[in-house]
XYZ file of N, CA and C in Angstrom:
858
model
N 8.674 -6.890 10.210
C 7.988 -5.695 10.663
C 8.953 -4.740 11.367
N 9.787 -5.297 12.271
C 10.702 -4.457 13.026
C 11.746 -3.822 12.112
N 12.184 -4.558 11.081
C 13.135 -3.996 10.122
C 12.495 -2.838 9.365
N 11.220 -3.005 9.009
C 10.506 -1.950 8.287
C 10.375 -0.701 9.156
N 9.959 -0.882 10.417
C 9.828 0.247 11.343
C 11.172 0.945 11.517
N 12.248 0.151 11.630
C 13.577 0.723 11.794
C 14.010 1.546 10.598
N 13.733 1.040 9.389
C 14.128 1.762 8.174
C 13.336 3.054 8.019
N 12.048 3.009 8.354
C 11.215 4.215 8.280
C 11.666 5.231 9.325
N 12.034 4.742 10.512
C 12.484 5.635 11.588
C 13.714 6.426 11.164
N 14.653 5.773 10.493
C 15.870 6.459 10.036
C 15.516 7.561 9.038
N 14.588 7.284 8.131
C 14.170 8.288 7.144
C 13.531 9.490 7.836
N 12.694 9.224 8.842
C 12.033 10.312 9.565
C 13.047 11.120 10.363
N 13.994 10.431 10.995
C 15.032 11.129 11.758
C 15.863 12.026 10.854
N 16.215 11.513 9.678
C 17.004 12.315 8.727
C 16.210 13.544 8.288
N 14.920 13.352 8.046
C 14.058 14.479 7.665
C 14.010 15.518 8.784
N 13.848 15.051 10.034
C 13.770 15.967 11.173
C 15.063 16.752 11.365
N 16.202 16.074 11.242
C 17.492 16.753 11.419
C 17.699 17.788 10.319
N 17.350 17.436 9.077
C 17.471 18.395 7.974
C 16.571 19.611 8.217
N 15.381 19.344 8.750
C 14.413 20.416 8.991
C 14.884 21.365 10.088
N 15.486 20.812 11.141
C 15.877 21.627 12.298
C 17.387 21.863 12.385
N 18.110 21.617 11.294
C 19.570 21.753 11.346
C 19.999 23.162 11.732
N 19.335 24.175 11.190
C 19.726 25.555 11.512
C 19.550 25.839 13.002
N 18.474 25.314 13.604
C 18.249 25.504 15.040
C 19.294 24.755 15.856
N 19.597 23.536 15.457
C 20.597 22.738 16.168
C 21.966 23.401 16.110
N 22.287 23.962 14.951
C 23.573 24.652 14.810
C 23.636 25.888 15.720
N 22.520 26.596 15.843
C 22.485 27.780 16.702
C 22.689 27.397 18.167
N 22.122 26.258 18.569
C 22.287 25.799 19.953
C 23.744 25.451 20.223
N 24.367 24.748 19.269
C 25.783 24.399 19.432
C 26.636 25.663 19.458
N 26.296 26.629 18.586
C 27.057 27.879 18.535
C 26.941 28.650 19.848
N 25.763 28.572 20.484
C 25.530 29.336 21.716
C 26.085 28.641 22.956
N 25.975 27.322 23.000
C 26.323 26.589 24.227
C 27.464 25.593 24.059
N 27.944 25.400 22.836
C 28.966 24.385 22.620
C 28.374 22.993 22.757
N 29.233 22.011 22.899
C 28.773 20.619 22.988
C 28.954 20.075 24.405
N 28.671 20.916 25.376
C 28.791 20.487 26.768
C 27.766 19.410 27.083
N 28.150 18.488 27.947
C 27.285 17.395 28.423
C 26.931 16.393 27.329
N 27.593 16.466 26.176
C 27.315 15.525 25.102
C 28.435 14.491 25.021
N 28.074 13.268 24.667
C 29.049 12.195 24.511
C 29.341 12.011 23.026
N 30.568 12.352 22.606
C 30.953 12.287 21.200
C 32.044 11.235 21.045
N 31.778 10.167 20.307
C 32.767 9.087 20.161
C 34.101 9.587 19.620
N 35.192 9.208 20.284
C 36.529 9.536 19.811
C 36.976 10.955 20.064
N 36.194 11.716 20.848
C 36.533 13.118 21.097
C 36.815 13.316 22.584
N 37.858 14.076 22.890
C 38.225 14.368 24.276
C 37.175 15.279 24.902
N 36.536 14.803 25.987
C 35.484 15.577 26.630
C 36.026 16.707 27.498
N 37.322 16.771 27.673
C 37.894 17.810 28.520
C 37.944 19.173 27.859
N 37.590 19.246 26.593
C 37.657 20.503 25.859
C 36.259 20.925 25.416
N 36.047 22.233 25.322
C 34.765 22.748 24.846
C 34.804 22.873 23.326
N 33.866 22.215 22.655
C 33.835 22.229 21.192
C 32.683 23.102 20.703
N 32.872 23.719 19.537
C 31.880 24.632 18.976
C 31.435 24.137 17.606
N 30.581 24.914 16.969
C 30.056 24.530 15.660
C 31.162 24.517 14.608
N 32.187 25.340 14.779
C 33.305 25.326 13.822
C 34.051 23.996 13.891
N 34.130 23.413 15.090
C 34.750 22.095 15.229
C 33.925 21.042 14.498
N 32.605 21.156 14.625
C 31.712 20.205 13.946
C 31.921 20.281 12.442
N 31.959 21.518 11.906
C 32.157 21.692 10.462
C 33.507 21.139 10.015
N 34.526 21.314 10.837
C 35.854 20.800 10.472
C 35.863 19.270 10.489
N 35.112 18.659 11.408
C 35.022 17.193 11.438
C 34.327 16.669 10.188
N 33.299 17.404 9.745
C 32.574 16.991 8.535
C 33.465 17.157 7.310
N 34.146 18.311 7.216
C 35.042 18.569 6.080
C 36.214 17.595 6.070
N 36.669 17.193 7.244
C 37.803 16.272 7.332
C 37.431 14.822 7.103
N 36.136 14.546 6.959
C 35.701 13.187 6.655
C 35.356 12.331 7.861
N 35.448 12.915 9.069
C 35.065 12.138 10.258
C 33.574 11.783 10.187
N 32.780 12.739 9.676
C 31.343 12.525 9.487
C 30.978 12.881 8.056
N 30.042 12.118 7.483
C 29.644 12.379 6.106
C 28.726 13.576 5.966
N 28.012 13.914 7.042
C 27.063 15.021 7.012
C 26.742 15.438 8.438
N 25.971 16.519 8.570
C 25.559 16.951 9.903
C 24.679 15.883 10.548
N 23.889 15.193 9.733
C 23.045 14.117 10.273
C 23.900 13.011 10.873
N 24.974 12.634 10.193
C 25.856 11.584 10.720
C 26.466 12.004 12.056
N 26.859 13.286 12.143
C 27.390 13.795 13.414
C 26.315 13.728 14.499
N 25.138 14.251 14.179
C 24.017 14.266 15.130
C 23.676 12.855 15.595
N 23.715 11.915 14.662
C 23.330 10.536 14.953
C 24.329 9.837 15.873
N 25.569 10.310 15.881
C 26.611 9.648 16.671
C 26.657 10.132 18.122
N 26.007 11.248 18.391
C 26.094 11.870 19.715
C 25.309 11.077 20.756
N 25.903 10.906 21.929
C 25.195 10.347 23.076
C 24.669 11.471 23.943
N 23.586 11.213 24.673
C 22.951 12.283 25.445
C 23.729 12.653 26.699
N 24.471 11.720 27.259
C 25.189 12.006 28.494
C 24.262 11.973 29.699
N 24.854 12.067 30.877
C 24.056 12.000 32.109
C 23.275 13.287 32.341
N 23.899 14.444 32.014
C 23.199 15.711 32.134
C 22.563 16.047 30.793
N 21.321 16.510 30.828
C 20.604 16.781 29.599
C 20.767 18.240 29.195
N 21.510 18.500 28.128
C 21.696 19.854 27.621
C 20.508 20.233 26.750
N 20.479 21.517 26.310
C 19.414 21.951 25.407
C 19.444 21.135 24.121
N 20.650 20.900 23.610
C 20.778 20.102 22.388
C 20.260 18.689 22.646
N 20.600 18.148 23.804
C 20.171 16.792 24.131
C 18.669 16.658 24.214
N 17.995 17.685 24.742
C 16.536 17.642 24.853
C 15.889 17.627 23.472
N 16.386 18.495 22.594
C 15.832 18.544 21.239
C 16.176 17.275 20.474
N 17.393 16.772 20.683
C 17.802 15.534 20.012
C 16.851 14.391 20.364
N 16.499 14.286 21.631
C 15.602 13.211 22.039
C 14.246 13.350 21.364
N 13.754 14.584 21.249
C 12.441 14.810 20.661
C 12.410 14.477 19.174
N 13.453 14.879 18.442
C 13.419 14.660 16.995
C 13.899 13.265 16.611
N 14.595 12.588 17.533
C 15.058 11.227 17.241
C 14.010 10.174 17.571
N 13.148 10.454 18.554
C 12.139 9.474 18.952
C 10.959 9.530 17.990
N 10.876 8.550 17.107
C 9.799 8.485 16.124
C 8.577 7.833 16.769
N 7.417 8.511 16.767
C 6.219 7.916 17.360
C 5.741 6.701 16.561
N 5.468 5.615 17.258
C 4.853 4.422 16.667
C 3.497 4.280 17.340
N 2.426 4.498 16.584
C 1.103 4.666 17.174
C 0.164 3.509 16.865
N -0.707 3.231 17.808
C -1.739 2.219 17.623
C -2.994 2.649 18.349
N -4.050 1.862 18.207
C -5.295 2.130 18.935
C -5.632 0.884 19.740
N -5.664 1.033 21.053
C -5.785 -0.104 21.981
C -4.571 -1.027 21.882
N -3.482 -0.516 21.344
C -2.281 -1.331 21.149
C -1.596 -1.664 22.468
N -1.724 -0.779 23.452
C -1.088 -1.033 24.738
C -1.689 -2.205 25.483
N -2.942 -2.488 25.196
C -3.633 -3.584 25.870
C -3.568 -4.883 25.070
N -3.530 -4.764 23.737
C -3.616 -5.961 22.905
C -2.347 -6.211 22.088
N -2.050 -5.317 21.141
C -0.964 -5.563 20.186
C 0.387 -5.760 20.858
N 0.723 -4.850 21.779
C 2.043 -4.936 22.412
C 2.168 -6.195 23.252
N 1.103 -6.563 23.954
C 1.146 -7.800 24.738
C 1.344 -9.020 23.845
N 0.820 -8.934 22.623
C 0.954 -10.049 21.687
C 2.386 -10.192 21.181
N 3.062 -9.067 20.952
C 4.397 -9.107 20.335
C 5.513 -8.751 21.314
N 5.208 -8.570 22.598
C 6.203 -8.012 23.518
C 7.458 -8.869 23.648
N 7.320 -10.190 23.582
C 8.518 -11.035 23.690
C 9.475 -10.771 22.533
N 8.918 -10.732 21.316
C 9.741 -10.436 20.139
C 10.211 -8.985 20.157
N 9.332 -8.092 20.607
C 9.665 -6.665 20.636
C 10.865 -6.394 21.528
N 10.817 -6.882 22.762
C 11.912 -6.628 23.693
C 13.181 -7.374 23.280
N 13.015 -8.495 22.579
C 14.191 -9.220 22.093
C 14.912 -8.420 21.014
N 14.141 -7.688 20.204
C 14.727 -6.916 19.107
C 15.339 -5.611 19.607
N 14.588 -4.843 20.401
C 15.092 -3.532 20.814
C 16.071 -3.637 21.980
N 16.016 -4.742 22.733
C 16.942 -4.919 23.854
C 16.559 -4.075 25.053
N 16.634 -4.620 26.216
C 16.236 -3.885 27.417
C 17.190 -2.740 27.739
N 18.448 -2.837 27.313
C 19.420 -1.775 27.598
C 19.085 -0.487 26.856
N 18.375 -0.614 25.727
C 18.066 0.552 24.902
C 16.768 1.231 25.310
N 16.041 0.655 26.257
C 14.760 1.214 26.667
C 14.979 2.396 27.605
N 14.420 3.547 27.234
C 14.544 4.752 28.045
C 13.499 4.752 29.150
N 12.259 4.403 28.805
C 11.201 4.377 29.808
C 10.070 3.469 29.370
N 9.391 2.888 30.358
C 8.196 2.084 30.132
C 7.153 2.534 31.139
N 5.979 2.916 30.640
C 4.880 3.301 31.518
C 3.761 2.288 31.322
N 3.416 1.574 32.374
C 2.399 0.528 32.296
C 1.387 0.746 33.404
N 0.113 0.973 33.021
C -0.857 1.353 34.049
C -2.313 1.054 33.640
N -2.785 -0.188 33.611
C -2.020 -1.431 33.695
C -1.522 -1.873 32.319
N -2.103 -1.292 31.249
C -1.620 -1.616 29.909
C -0.384 -0.770 29.612
N 0.286 -1.072 28.504
C 1.480 -0.309 28.129
C 1.055 1.047 27.558
N 1.281 2.109 28.319
C 0.961 3.452 27.844
C 2.076 3.993 26.957
N 3.310 3.635 27.278
C 4.454 4.155 26.525
C 5.649 3.229 26.681
N 6.284 2.907 25.572
C 7.576 2.229 25.577
C 8.510 3.089 24.733
N 9.524 3.648 25.363
C 10.405 4.589 24.667
C 11.834 4.091 24.639
N 12.448 4.178 23.460
C 13.872 3.931 23.302
C 14.501 5.230 22.812
N 15.772 5.196 22.501
C 16.444 6.407 22.031
C 15.915 6.874 20.679
N 15.343 5.967 19.895
C 14.882 6.355 18.559
C 13.443 5.954 18.258
N 12.673 5.571 19.272
C 11.299 5.142 19.030
C 10.464 5.384 20.281
N 9.191 5.740 20.073
C 8.282 5.957 21.198
C 6.932 5.349 20.840
N 6.610 4.217 21.461
C 5.369 3.510 21.167
C 4.266 4.041 22.076
N 3.213 4.580 21.462
C 2.118 5.200 22.196
C 0.786 4.625 21.739
N -0.207 4.731 22.618
C -1.543 4.202 22.345
C -2.518 5.372 22.279
N -3.092 5.614 21.096
C -3.998 6.746 20.912
C -5.235 6.626 21.798
N -5.612 5.417 22.191
C -6.787 5.265 23.060
C -6.572 5.932 24.416
N -5.314 6.240 24.762
C -5.032 6.979 26.001
C -5.236 8.480 25.836
N -5.435 8.927 24.589
C -5.628 10.348 24.320
C -7.096 10.692 24.085
N -7.990 9.759 24.358
C -9.425 9.972 24.179
C -10.151 9.510 25.437
N -11.414 9.927 25.639
C -12.168 9.465 26.812
C -12.283 7.947 26.841
N -12.297 7.378 28.033
C -12.386 5.922 28.190
C -13.623 5.381 27.490
N -13.446 4.256 26.821
C -14.561 3.610 26.143
C -14.784 4.062 24.715
N -13.979 5.016 24.236
C -14.119 5.488 22.856
C -13.669 4.405 21.887
N -14.536 4.045 20.956
C -14.192 3.020 19.968
C -13.366 3.639 18.848
N -12.744 2.763 18.064
C -11.932 3.238 16.937
C -12.801 3.985 15.928
N -13.982 3.432 15.620
C -14.883 4.084 14.662
C -15.348 5.442 15.175
N -15.598 5.534 16.479
C -16.016 6.810 17.067
C -14.882 7.825 16.989
N -13.659 7.368 17.199
C -12.496 8.258 17.101
C -12.384 8.839 15.698
N -12.518 7.980 14.690
C -12.415 8.447 13.304
C -13.542 9.418 12.968
N -14.768 9.081 13.375
C -15.908 9.936 13.042
C -15.827 11.287 13.752
N -15.209 11.328 14.931
C -15.074 12.584 15.679
C -14.209 13.585 14.926
N -13.133 13.115 14.328
C -12.183 14.021 13.681
C -12.321 14.073 12.158
N -12.965 13.083 11.570
C -13.085 13.055 10.108
C -14.526 13.114 9.629
N -15.471 12.880 10.543
C -16.862 12.786 10.133
C -17.186 11.378 9.654
N -18.445 11.153 9.338
C -18.882 9.840 8.869
C -18.926 9.799 7.348
N -18.970 8.597 6.826
C -19.100 8.413 5.378
C -20.422 9.010 4.908
N -20.363 9.865 3.892
C -21.559 10.530 3.370
C -22.045 9.903 2.062
N -21.410 8.832 1.642
C -21.780 8.200 0.376
C -23.175 7.580 0.475
N -24.025 7.860 -0.512
C -25.367 7.273 -0.529
C -25.303 5.782 -0.816
N -24.375 5.394 -1.677
C -24.220 3.984 -2.038
C -23.038 3.410 -1.258
N -23.313 2.707 -0.168
C -22.253 2.164 0.685
C -21.467 1.059 -0.018
N -22.088 0.402 -0.977
C -21.401 -0.671 -1.694
C -20.286 -0.096 -2.563
N -20.557 1.032 -3.210
C -19.590 1.639 -4.126
C -18.850 2.822 -3.500
N -18.794 2.859 -2.204
C -18.114 3.947 -1.488
C -16.605 3.898 -1.744
N -16.034 5.041 -2.133
C -14.579 5.144 -2.340
C -14.021 6.382 -1.633
N -14.766 6.917 -0.652
C -14.337 8.142 0.035
C -13.235 7.878 1.050
N -13.015 6.617 1.391
C -11.986 6.287 2.369
C -12.494 6.162 3.785
N -13.787 6.443 3.992
C -14.373 6.353 5.330
C -15.335 5.180 5.455
N -15.483 4.410 4.382
C -16.378 3.258 4.417
C -15.752 2.074 5.131
N -16.547 1.041 5.328
C -16.063 -0.146 6.033
C -15.176 -1.003 5.135
N -14.131 -1.551 5.733
C -13.287 -2.513 5.040
C -13.714 -3.927 5.400
N -13.527 -4.844 4.485
C -13.948 -6.237 4.699
C -12.810 -7.149 4.271
N -12.508 -8.135 5.108
C -11.426 -9.057 4.778
C -11.708 -10.429 5.386
N -11.400 -11.513 4.647
C -11.668 -12.879 5.131
C -10.555 -13.401 6.043
N -10.529 -12.960 7.300
C -9.442 -13.316 8.225
C -9.205 -14.825 8.298
N -10.265 -15.570 8.560
C -10.116 -17.000 8.841
C -9.854 -17.824 7.580
N -10.012 -17.197 6.430
C -9.738 -17.876 5.161
C -8.233 -17.958 4.901
N -7.474 -17.049 5.518
C -6.025 -16.990 5.311
C -5.356 -17.946 6.291
N -5.123 -19.151 5.852
C -4.496 -20.172 6.711
C -2.992 -20.279 6.470
N -2.525 -19.826 5.307
C -1.096 -19.784 4.993
C -0.824 -18.532 4.162
N 0.447 -18.129 4.079
C 0.807 -16.964 3.272
C 0.494 -17.198 1.797
N 0.523 -18.437 1.360
C 0.276 -18.742 -0.050
C -1.127 -18.340 -0.488
N -2.062 -18.328 0.456
C -3.444 -17.969 0.116
C -3.511 -16.531 -0.397
N -2.614 -15.678 0.076
C -2.609 -14.280 -0.363
C -2.298 -14.146 -1.850
N -1.694 -15.172 -2.425
C -1.351 -15.140 -3.854
C -2.495 -15.621 -4.733
N -3.578 -16.051 -4.129
C -4.733 -16.529 -4.905
C -5.244 -15.405 -5.795
N -5.470 -15.702 -7.066
C -5.789 -14.659 -8.048
C -7.275 -14.479 -8.304
N -8.098 -15.218 -7.594
C -9.549 -15.077 -7.746
C -10.152 -14.540 -6.459
N -11.260 -13.851 -6.590
C -11.922 -13.296 -5.422
C -12.406 -14.432 -4.521
N -12.213 -14.327 -3.214
C -12.639 -15.405 -2.316
C -14.147 -15.626 -2.390
N -14.599 -16.846 -2.211
C -16.042 -17.102 -2.211
C -16.712 -16.423 -1.022
N -18.001 -16.261 -1.102
C -18.738 -15.581 -0.037
C -18.528 -16.255 1.315
N -18.483 -17.572 1.318
C -18.327 -18.323 2.576
C -16.982 -18.046 3.253
N -15.994 -17.557 2.475
C -14.668 -17.283 3.039
C -14.705 -16.151 4.058
N -15.736 -15.323 3.982
C -15.841 -14.175 4.878
C -16.637 -14.486 6.143
N -17.136 -15.708 6.247
C -17.834 -16.117 7.471
C -16.818 -16.339 8.588
N -17.240 -16.135 9.807
C -16.355 -16.304 10.962
C -16.912 -17.338 11.930
N -16.185 -18.436 12.077
C -16.576 -19.433 13.068
C -16.325 -18.912 14.476
N -15.282 -18.105 14.624
C -14.936 -17.564 15.936
C -16.053 -16.677 16.479
N -16.588 -15.825 15.610
C -17.645 -14.909 16.046
C -19.042 -15.458 15.789
N -19.113 -16.512 14.982
C -20.419 -17.069 14.640
C -21.220 -16.143 13.750
N -20.529 -15.459 12.817
C -21.194 -14.496 11.935
C -20.991 -14.874 10.471
N -21.888 -14.364 9.629
C -21.800 -14.571 8.183
C -21.862 -13.212 7.494
N -21.183 -13.102 6.374
C -21.175 -11.854 5.633
C -22.527 -11.644 4.966
N -22.998 -10.406 4.930
C -24.272 -10.090 4.287
C -24.094 -10.020 2.775
N -25.205 -10.088 2.063
C -25.154 -9.983 0.601
C -24.584 -8.623 0.182
N -24.971 -7.561 0.907
C -24.504 -6.212 0.570
C -22.992 -6.088 0.765
N -22.488 -6.663 1.845
C -21.050 -6.585 2.103
C -20.255 -7.372 1.066
N -20.798 -8.506 0.637
C -20.069 -9.284 -0.372
C -20.095 -8.568 -1.721
N -21.192 -7.863 -2.012
C -21.245 -7.067 -3.235
C -20.197 -5.948 -3.173
N -19.962 -5.429 -1.964
C -18.925 -4.395 -1.810
C -17.549 -4.983 -2.100
N -17.294 -6.200 -1.619
C -16.021 -6.863 -1.908
C -15.851 -7.029 -3.413
N -16.900 -7.460 -4.088
C -16.842 -7.647 -5.540
C -16.587 -6.318 -6.251
N -17.209 -5.246 -5.729
C -17.024 -3.929 -6.340
C -15.583 -3.454 -6.217
N -15.014 -3.494 -4.994
C -13.655 -2.976 -4.802
C -12.636 -3.834 -5.553
N -12.905 -5.131 -5.662
C -11.996 -6.011 -6.412
C -11.893 -5.552 -7.864
N -13.043 -5.216 -8.436
C -13.061 -4.780 -9.834
C -12.622 -3.319 -9.965
N -13.090 -2.466 -9.057
C -12.806 -1.027 -9.142
C -11.312 -0.741 -9.032
N -10.627 -1.432 -8.146
C -9.197 -1.215 -7.932
C -8.332 -2.205 -8.711
N -8.969 -2.933 -9.618
C -8.259 -3.859 -10.505
C -7.334 -4.791 -9.718
N -7.902 -5.435 -8.711
C -7.108 -6.316 -7.849
C -6.723 -7.594 -8.576
N -5.486 -8.021 -8.355
C -4.957 -9.209 -9.018
C -4.880 -10.418 -8.092
N -4.898 -10.172 -6.784
C -4.785 -11.268 -5.822
C -5.393 -10.840 -4.489
N -5.524 -11.805 -3.584
C -6.057 -11.491 -2.257
C -5.114 -10.540 -1.521
N -3.839 -10.568 -1.882
C -2.884 -9.630 -1.284
C -3.306 -8.191 -1.546
N -3.813 -7.909 -2.753
C -4.290 -6.567 -3.077
C -5.485 -6.189 -2.211
N -6.340 -7.165 -1.930
C -7.485 -6.921 -1.054
C -7.012 -6.588 0.359
N -5.963 -7.276 0.812
C -5.395 -7.015 2.136
C -4.791 -5.615 2.204
N -4.083 -5.217 1.146
C -3.484 -3.875 1.104
C -4.573 -2.811 1.165
N -5.641 -3.010 0.397
C -6.768 -2.069 0.419
C -7.381 -1.997 1.809
N -7.570 -3.140 2.424
C -8.176 -3.211 3.758
C -7.306 -2.499 4.794
N -6.001 -2.739 4.754
C -5.091 -2.100 5.712
C -5.008 -0.593 5.497
N -4.925 -0.183 4.224
C -4.835 1.243 3.926
C -6.087 1.991 4.355
N -7.233 1.329 4.234
C -8.489 1.949 4.633
C -8.456 2.309 6.114
N -7.825 1.462 6.902
C -7.667 1.717 8.341
C -6.571 2.737 8.614
N -5.405 2.516 8.036
C -4.223 3.306 8.385
C -4.326 4.749 7.901
N -4.742 4.960 6.662
C -4.805 6.315 6.111
C -5.788 7.169 6.901
N -6.964 6.611 7.206
C -7.955 7.350 7.997
C -7.422 7.644 9.394
N -6.721 6.673 9.970
C -6.147 6.827 11.309
C -5.150 7.980 11.338
N -4.290 8.048 10.335
C -3.284 9.117 10.262
C -3.954 10.483 10.132
N -4.987 10.566 9.303
C -5.692 11.834 9.119
C -6.345 12.289 10.418
N -6.939 11.345 11.157
C -7.583 11.685 12.430
C -6.552 12.152 13.454
N -5.401 11.489 13.495
C -4.335 11.878 14.427
C -3.848 13.293 14.115
N -3.661 13.594 12.839
C -3.210 14.934 12.452
C -4.215 15.990 12.898
N -5.513 15.687 12.730
C -6.552 16.639 13.133
C -6.545 16.848 14.643
N -6.402 15.764 15.405
C -6.359 15.873 16.865
C -5.103 16.616 17.314
N -4.012 16.359 16.649
C -2.740 16.994 17.018
C -2.814 18.507 16.853
N -3.550 18.952 15.825
C -3.693 20.384 15.584
C -4.402 21.077 16.739
N -5.326 20.378 17.404
C -6.047 20.978 18.528
C -5.087 21.362 19.651
N -4.134 20.485 19.945
C -3.194 20.761 21.032
C -2.127 21.773 20.630
N -1.885 21.906 19.321
C -0.910 22.898 18.864
C -1.376 24.313 19.188
N -2.698 24.488 19.356
C -3.221 25.805 19.728
C -2.706 26.237 21.100
N -2.329 25.261 21.907
C -1.801 25.538 23.245
C -0.283 25.311 23.300
N 0.345 25.283 22.116
C 1.796 25.044 22.011
C 2.193 23.721 22.647
N 1.345 22.721 22.484
C 1.623 21.390 23.018
C 1.710 20.387 21.878
N 2.637 19.456 22.011
C 2.733 18.345 21.070
C 2.234 17.090 21.773
N 1.244 16.455 21.189
C 0.622 15.286 21.814
C 1.625 14.244 22.256
N 2.628 14.003 21.424
C 3.517 12.868 21.634
C 4.786 13.230 22.400
N 5.017 14.526 22.592
C 6.183 14.973 23.353
C 5.798 15.430 24.754
N 4.654 16.097 24.862
C 4.255 16.723 26.125
C 3.359 15.855 26.998
N 3.012 14.675 26.548
C 2.180 13.806 27.371
C 1.975 12.455 26.724
N 1.596 11.477 27.540
C 1.312 10.138 27.010
C -0.164 9.797 27.174
N -0.962 10.791 27.615
C -2.388 10.536 27.817
C -3.149 11.854 27.792
N -4.457 11.758 27.650
C -5.317 12.941 27.640
C -5.283 13.692 28.976
N -5.334 13.006 30.137
C -5.265 13.737 31.413
C -3.992 14.571 31.565
N -2.855 14.024 31.132
C -1.603 14.762 31.246
C -1.604 16.027 30.411
N -2.112 15.941 29.184
C -2.179 17.110 28.316
C -3.223 18.100 28.821
N -4.351 17.579 29.308
C -5.418 18.446 29.810
C -4.945 19.262 31.008
N -4.114 18.645 31.845
C -3.578 19.358 33.004
C -2.725 20.540 32.562
N -1.920 20.342 31.526
C -1.073 21.430 31.032
C -1.913 22.539 30.408
N -2.984 22.153 29.709
C -3.895 23.156 29.145
C -4.565 23.936 30.273
N -4.966 23.232 31.335
C -5.623 23.873 32.478
C -4.713 24.918 33.115
N -3.445 24.549 33.342
C -2.519 25.490 33.964
C -2.277 26.700 33.071
N -2.201 26.466 31.765
C -2.031 27.587 30.839
C -3.200 28.552 30.949
N -4.417 27.991 30.973
C -5.627 28.805 31.038
C -5.701 29.571 32.354
N -5.369 28.897 33.457
C -5.411 29.545 34.774
C -4.436 30.709 34.845
N -3.205 30.482 34.384
C -2.194 31.536 34.454
C -2.554 32.706 33.545
N -3.138 32.413 32.385
C -3.546 33.486 31.483
C -4.633 34.338 32.119
N -5.573 33.688 32.811
C -6.648 34.427 33.474
C -6.112 35.284 34.618
N -5.075 34.780 35.301
C -4.480 35.545 36.397
C -3.805 36.805 35.887
N -3.250 36.721 34.693
C -2.587 37.880 34.110
C -3.606 38.926 33.659
């Protein structure tokens, strides 16, 4: 999982640098590379964008991204350093993850990222934010009123499923079903037949799957031409993740109206609301 997150983070960082390269170059042209830590370069001299281009042409760096990626922020934060931190920190988002998911994986998580690489940790009492130089783990449940469920969050920004036939729903807002307790080993995911109805019962919760829900499982298995239980798992995960991403994008647009970025300007709804309040107050004063 951590290798996957790391590989995706690099792709996103490269995309961000390519997108903002012209702005980054203008900052270097205006202010030079003051307060930046550049490996193998004498800090006693002021360097400009022409120096950067000569380093790239000379083969010191393969591209502007490689140069950008090698820079350290230094003790003093320059304009370039502030933007670098924003575009390098890839948001890793969850819902109630600060209370549950992170606590479950924190030993492995901190072992992988290393405590030296951690920029900040906000815990109050759950993990609100864990930030490194290239990753920022945030919990979307901190950006909504207390007690908001995941389903309520999705319905607020995406609406509810409007399909008349819930069994044959393919709108992406219907319920996903998966036999958690049936998966006792990874090999079970390779099973090529649909799990029996009893596989969806839960001893932990003391619940049994309804006839309608099992008919839905049978429908999606056939509709999406599933070959194994692994395909059912992929469908189940995508049903959650794709809707979650769409809801986050919709919520993020609301704060963009106030020139705020949810993941850069705050780690919770109160923090962002305070900034919106001050904007509104100052505008009214004017």
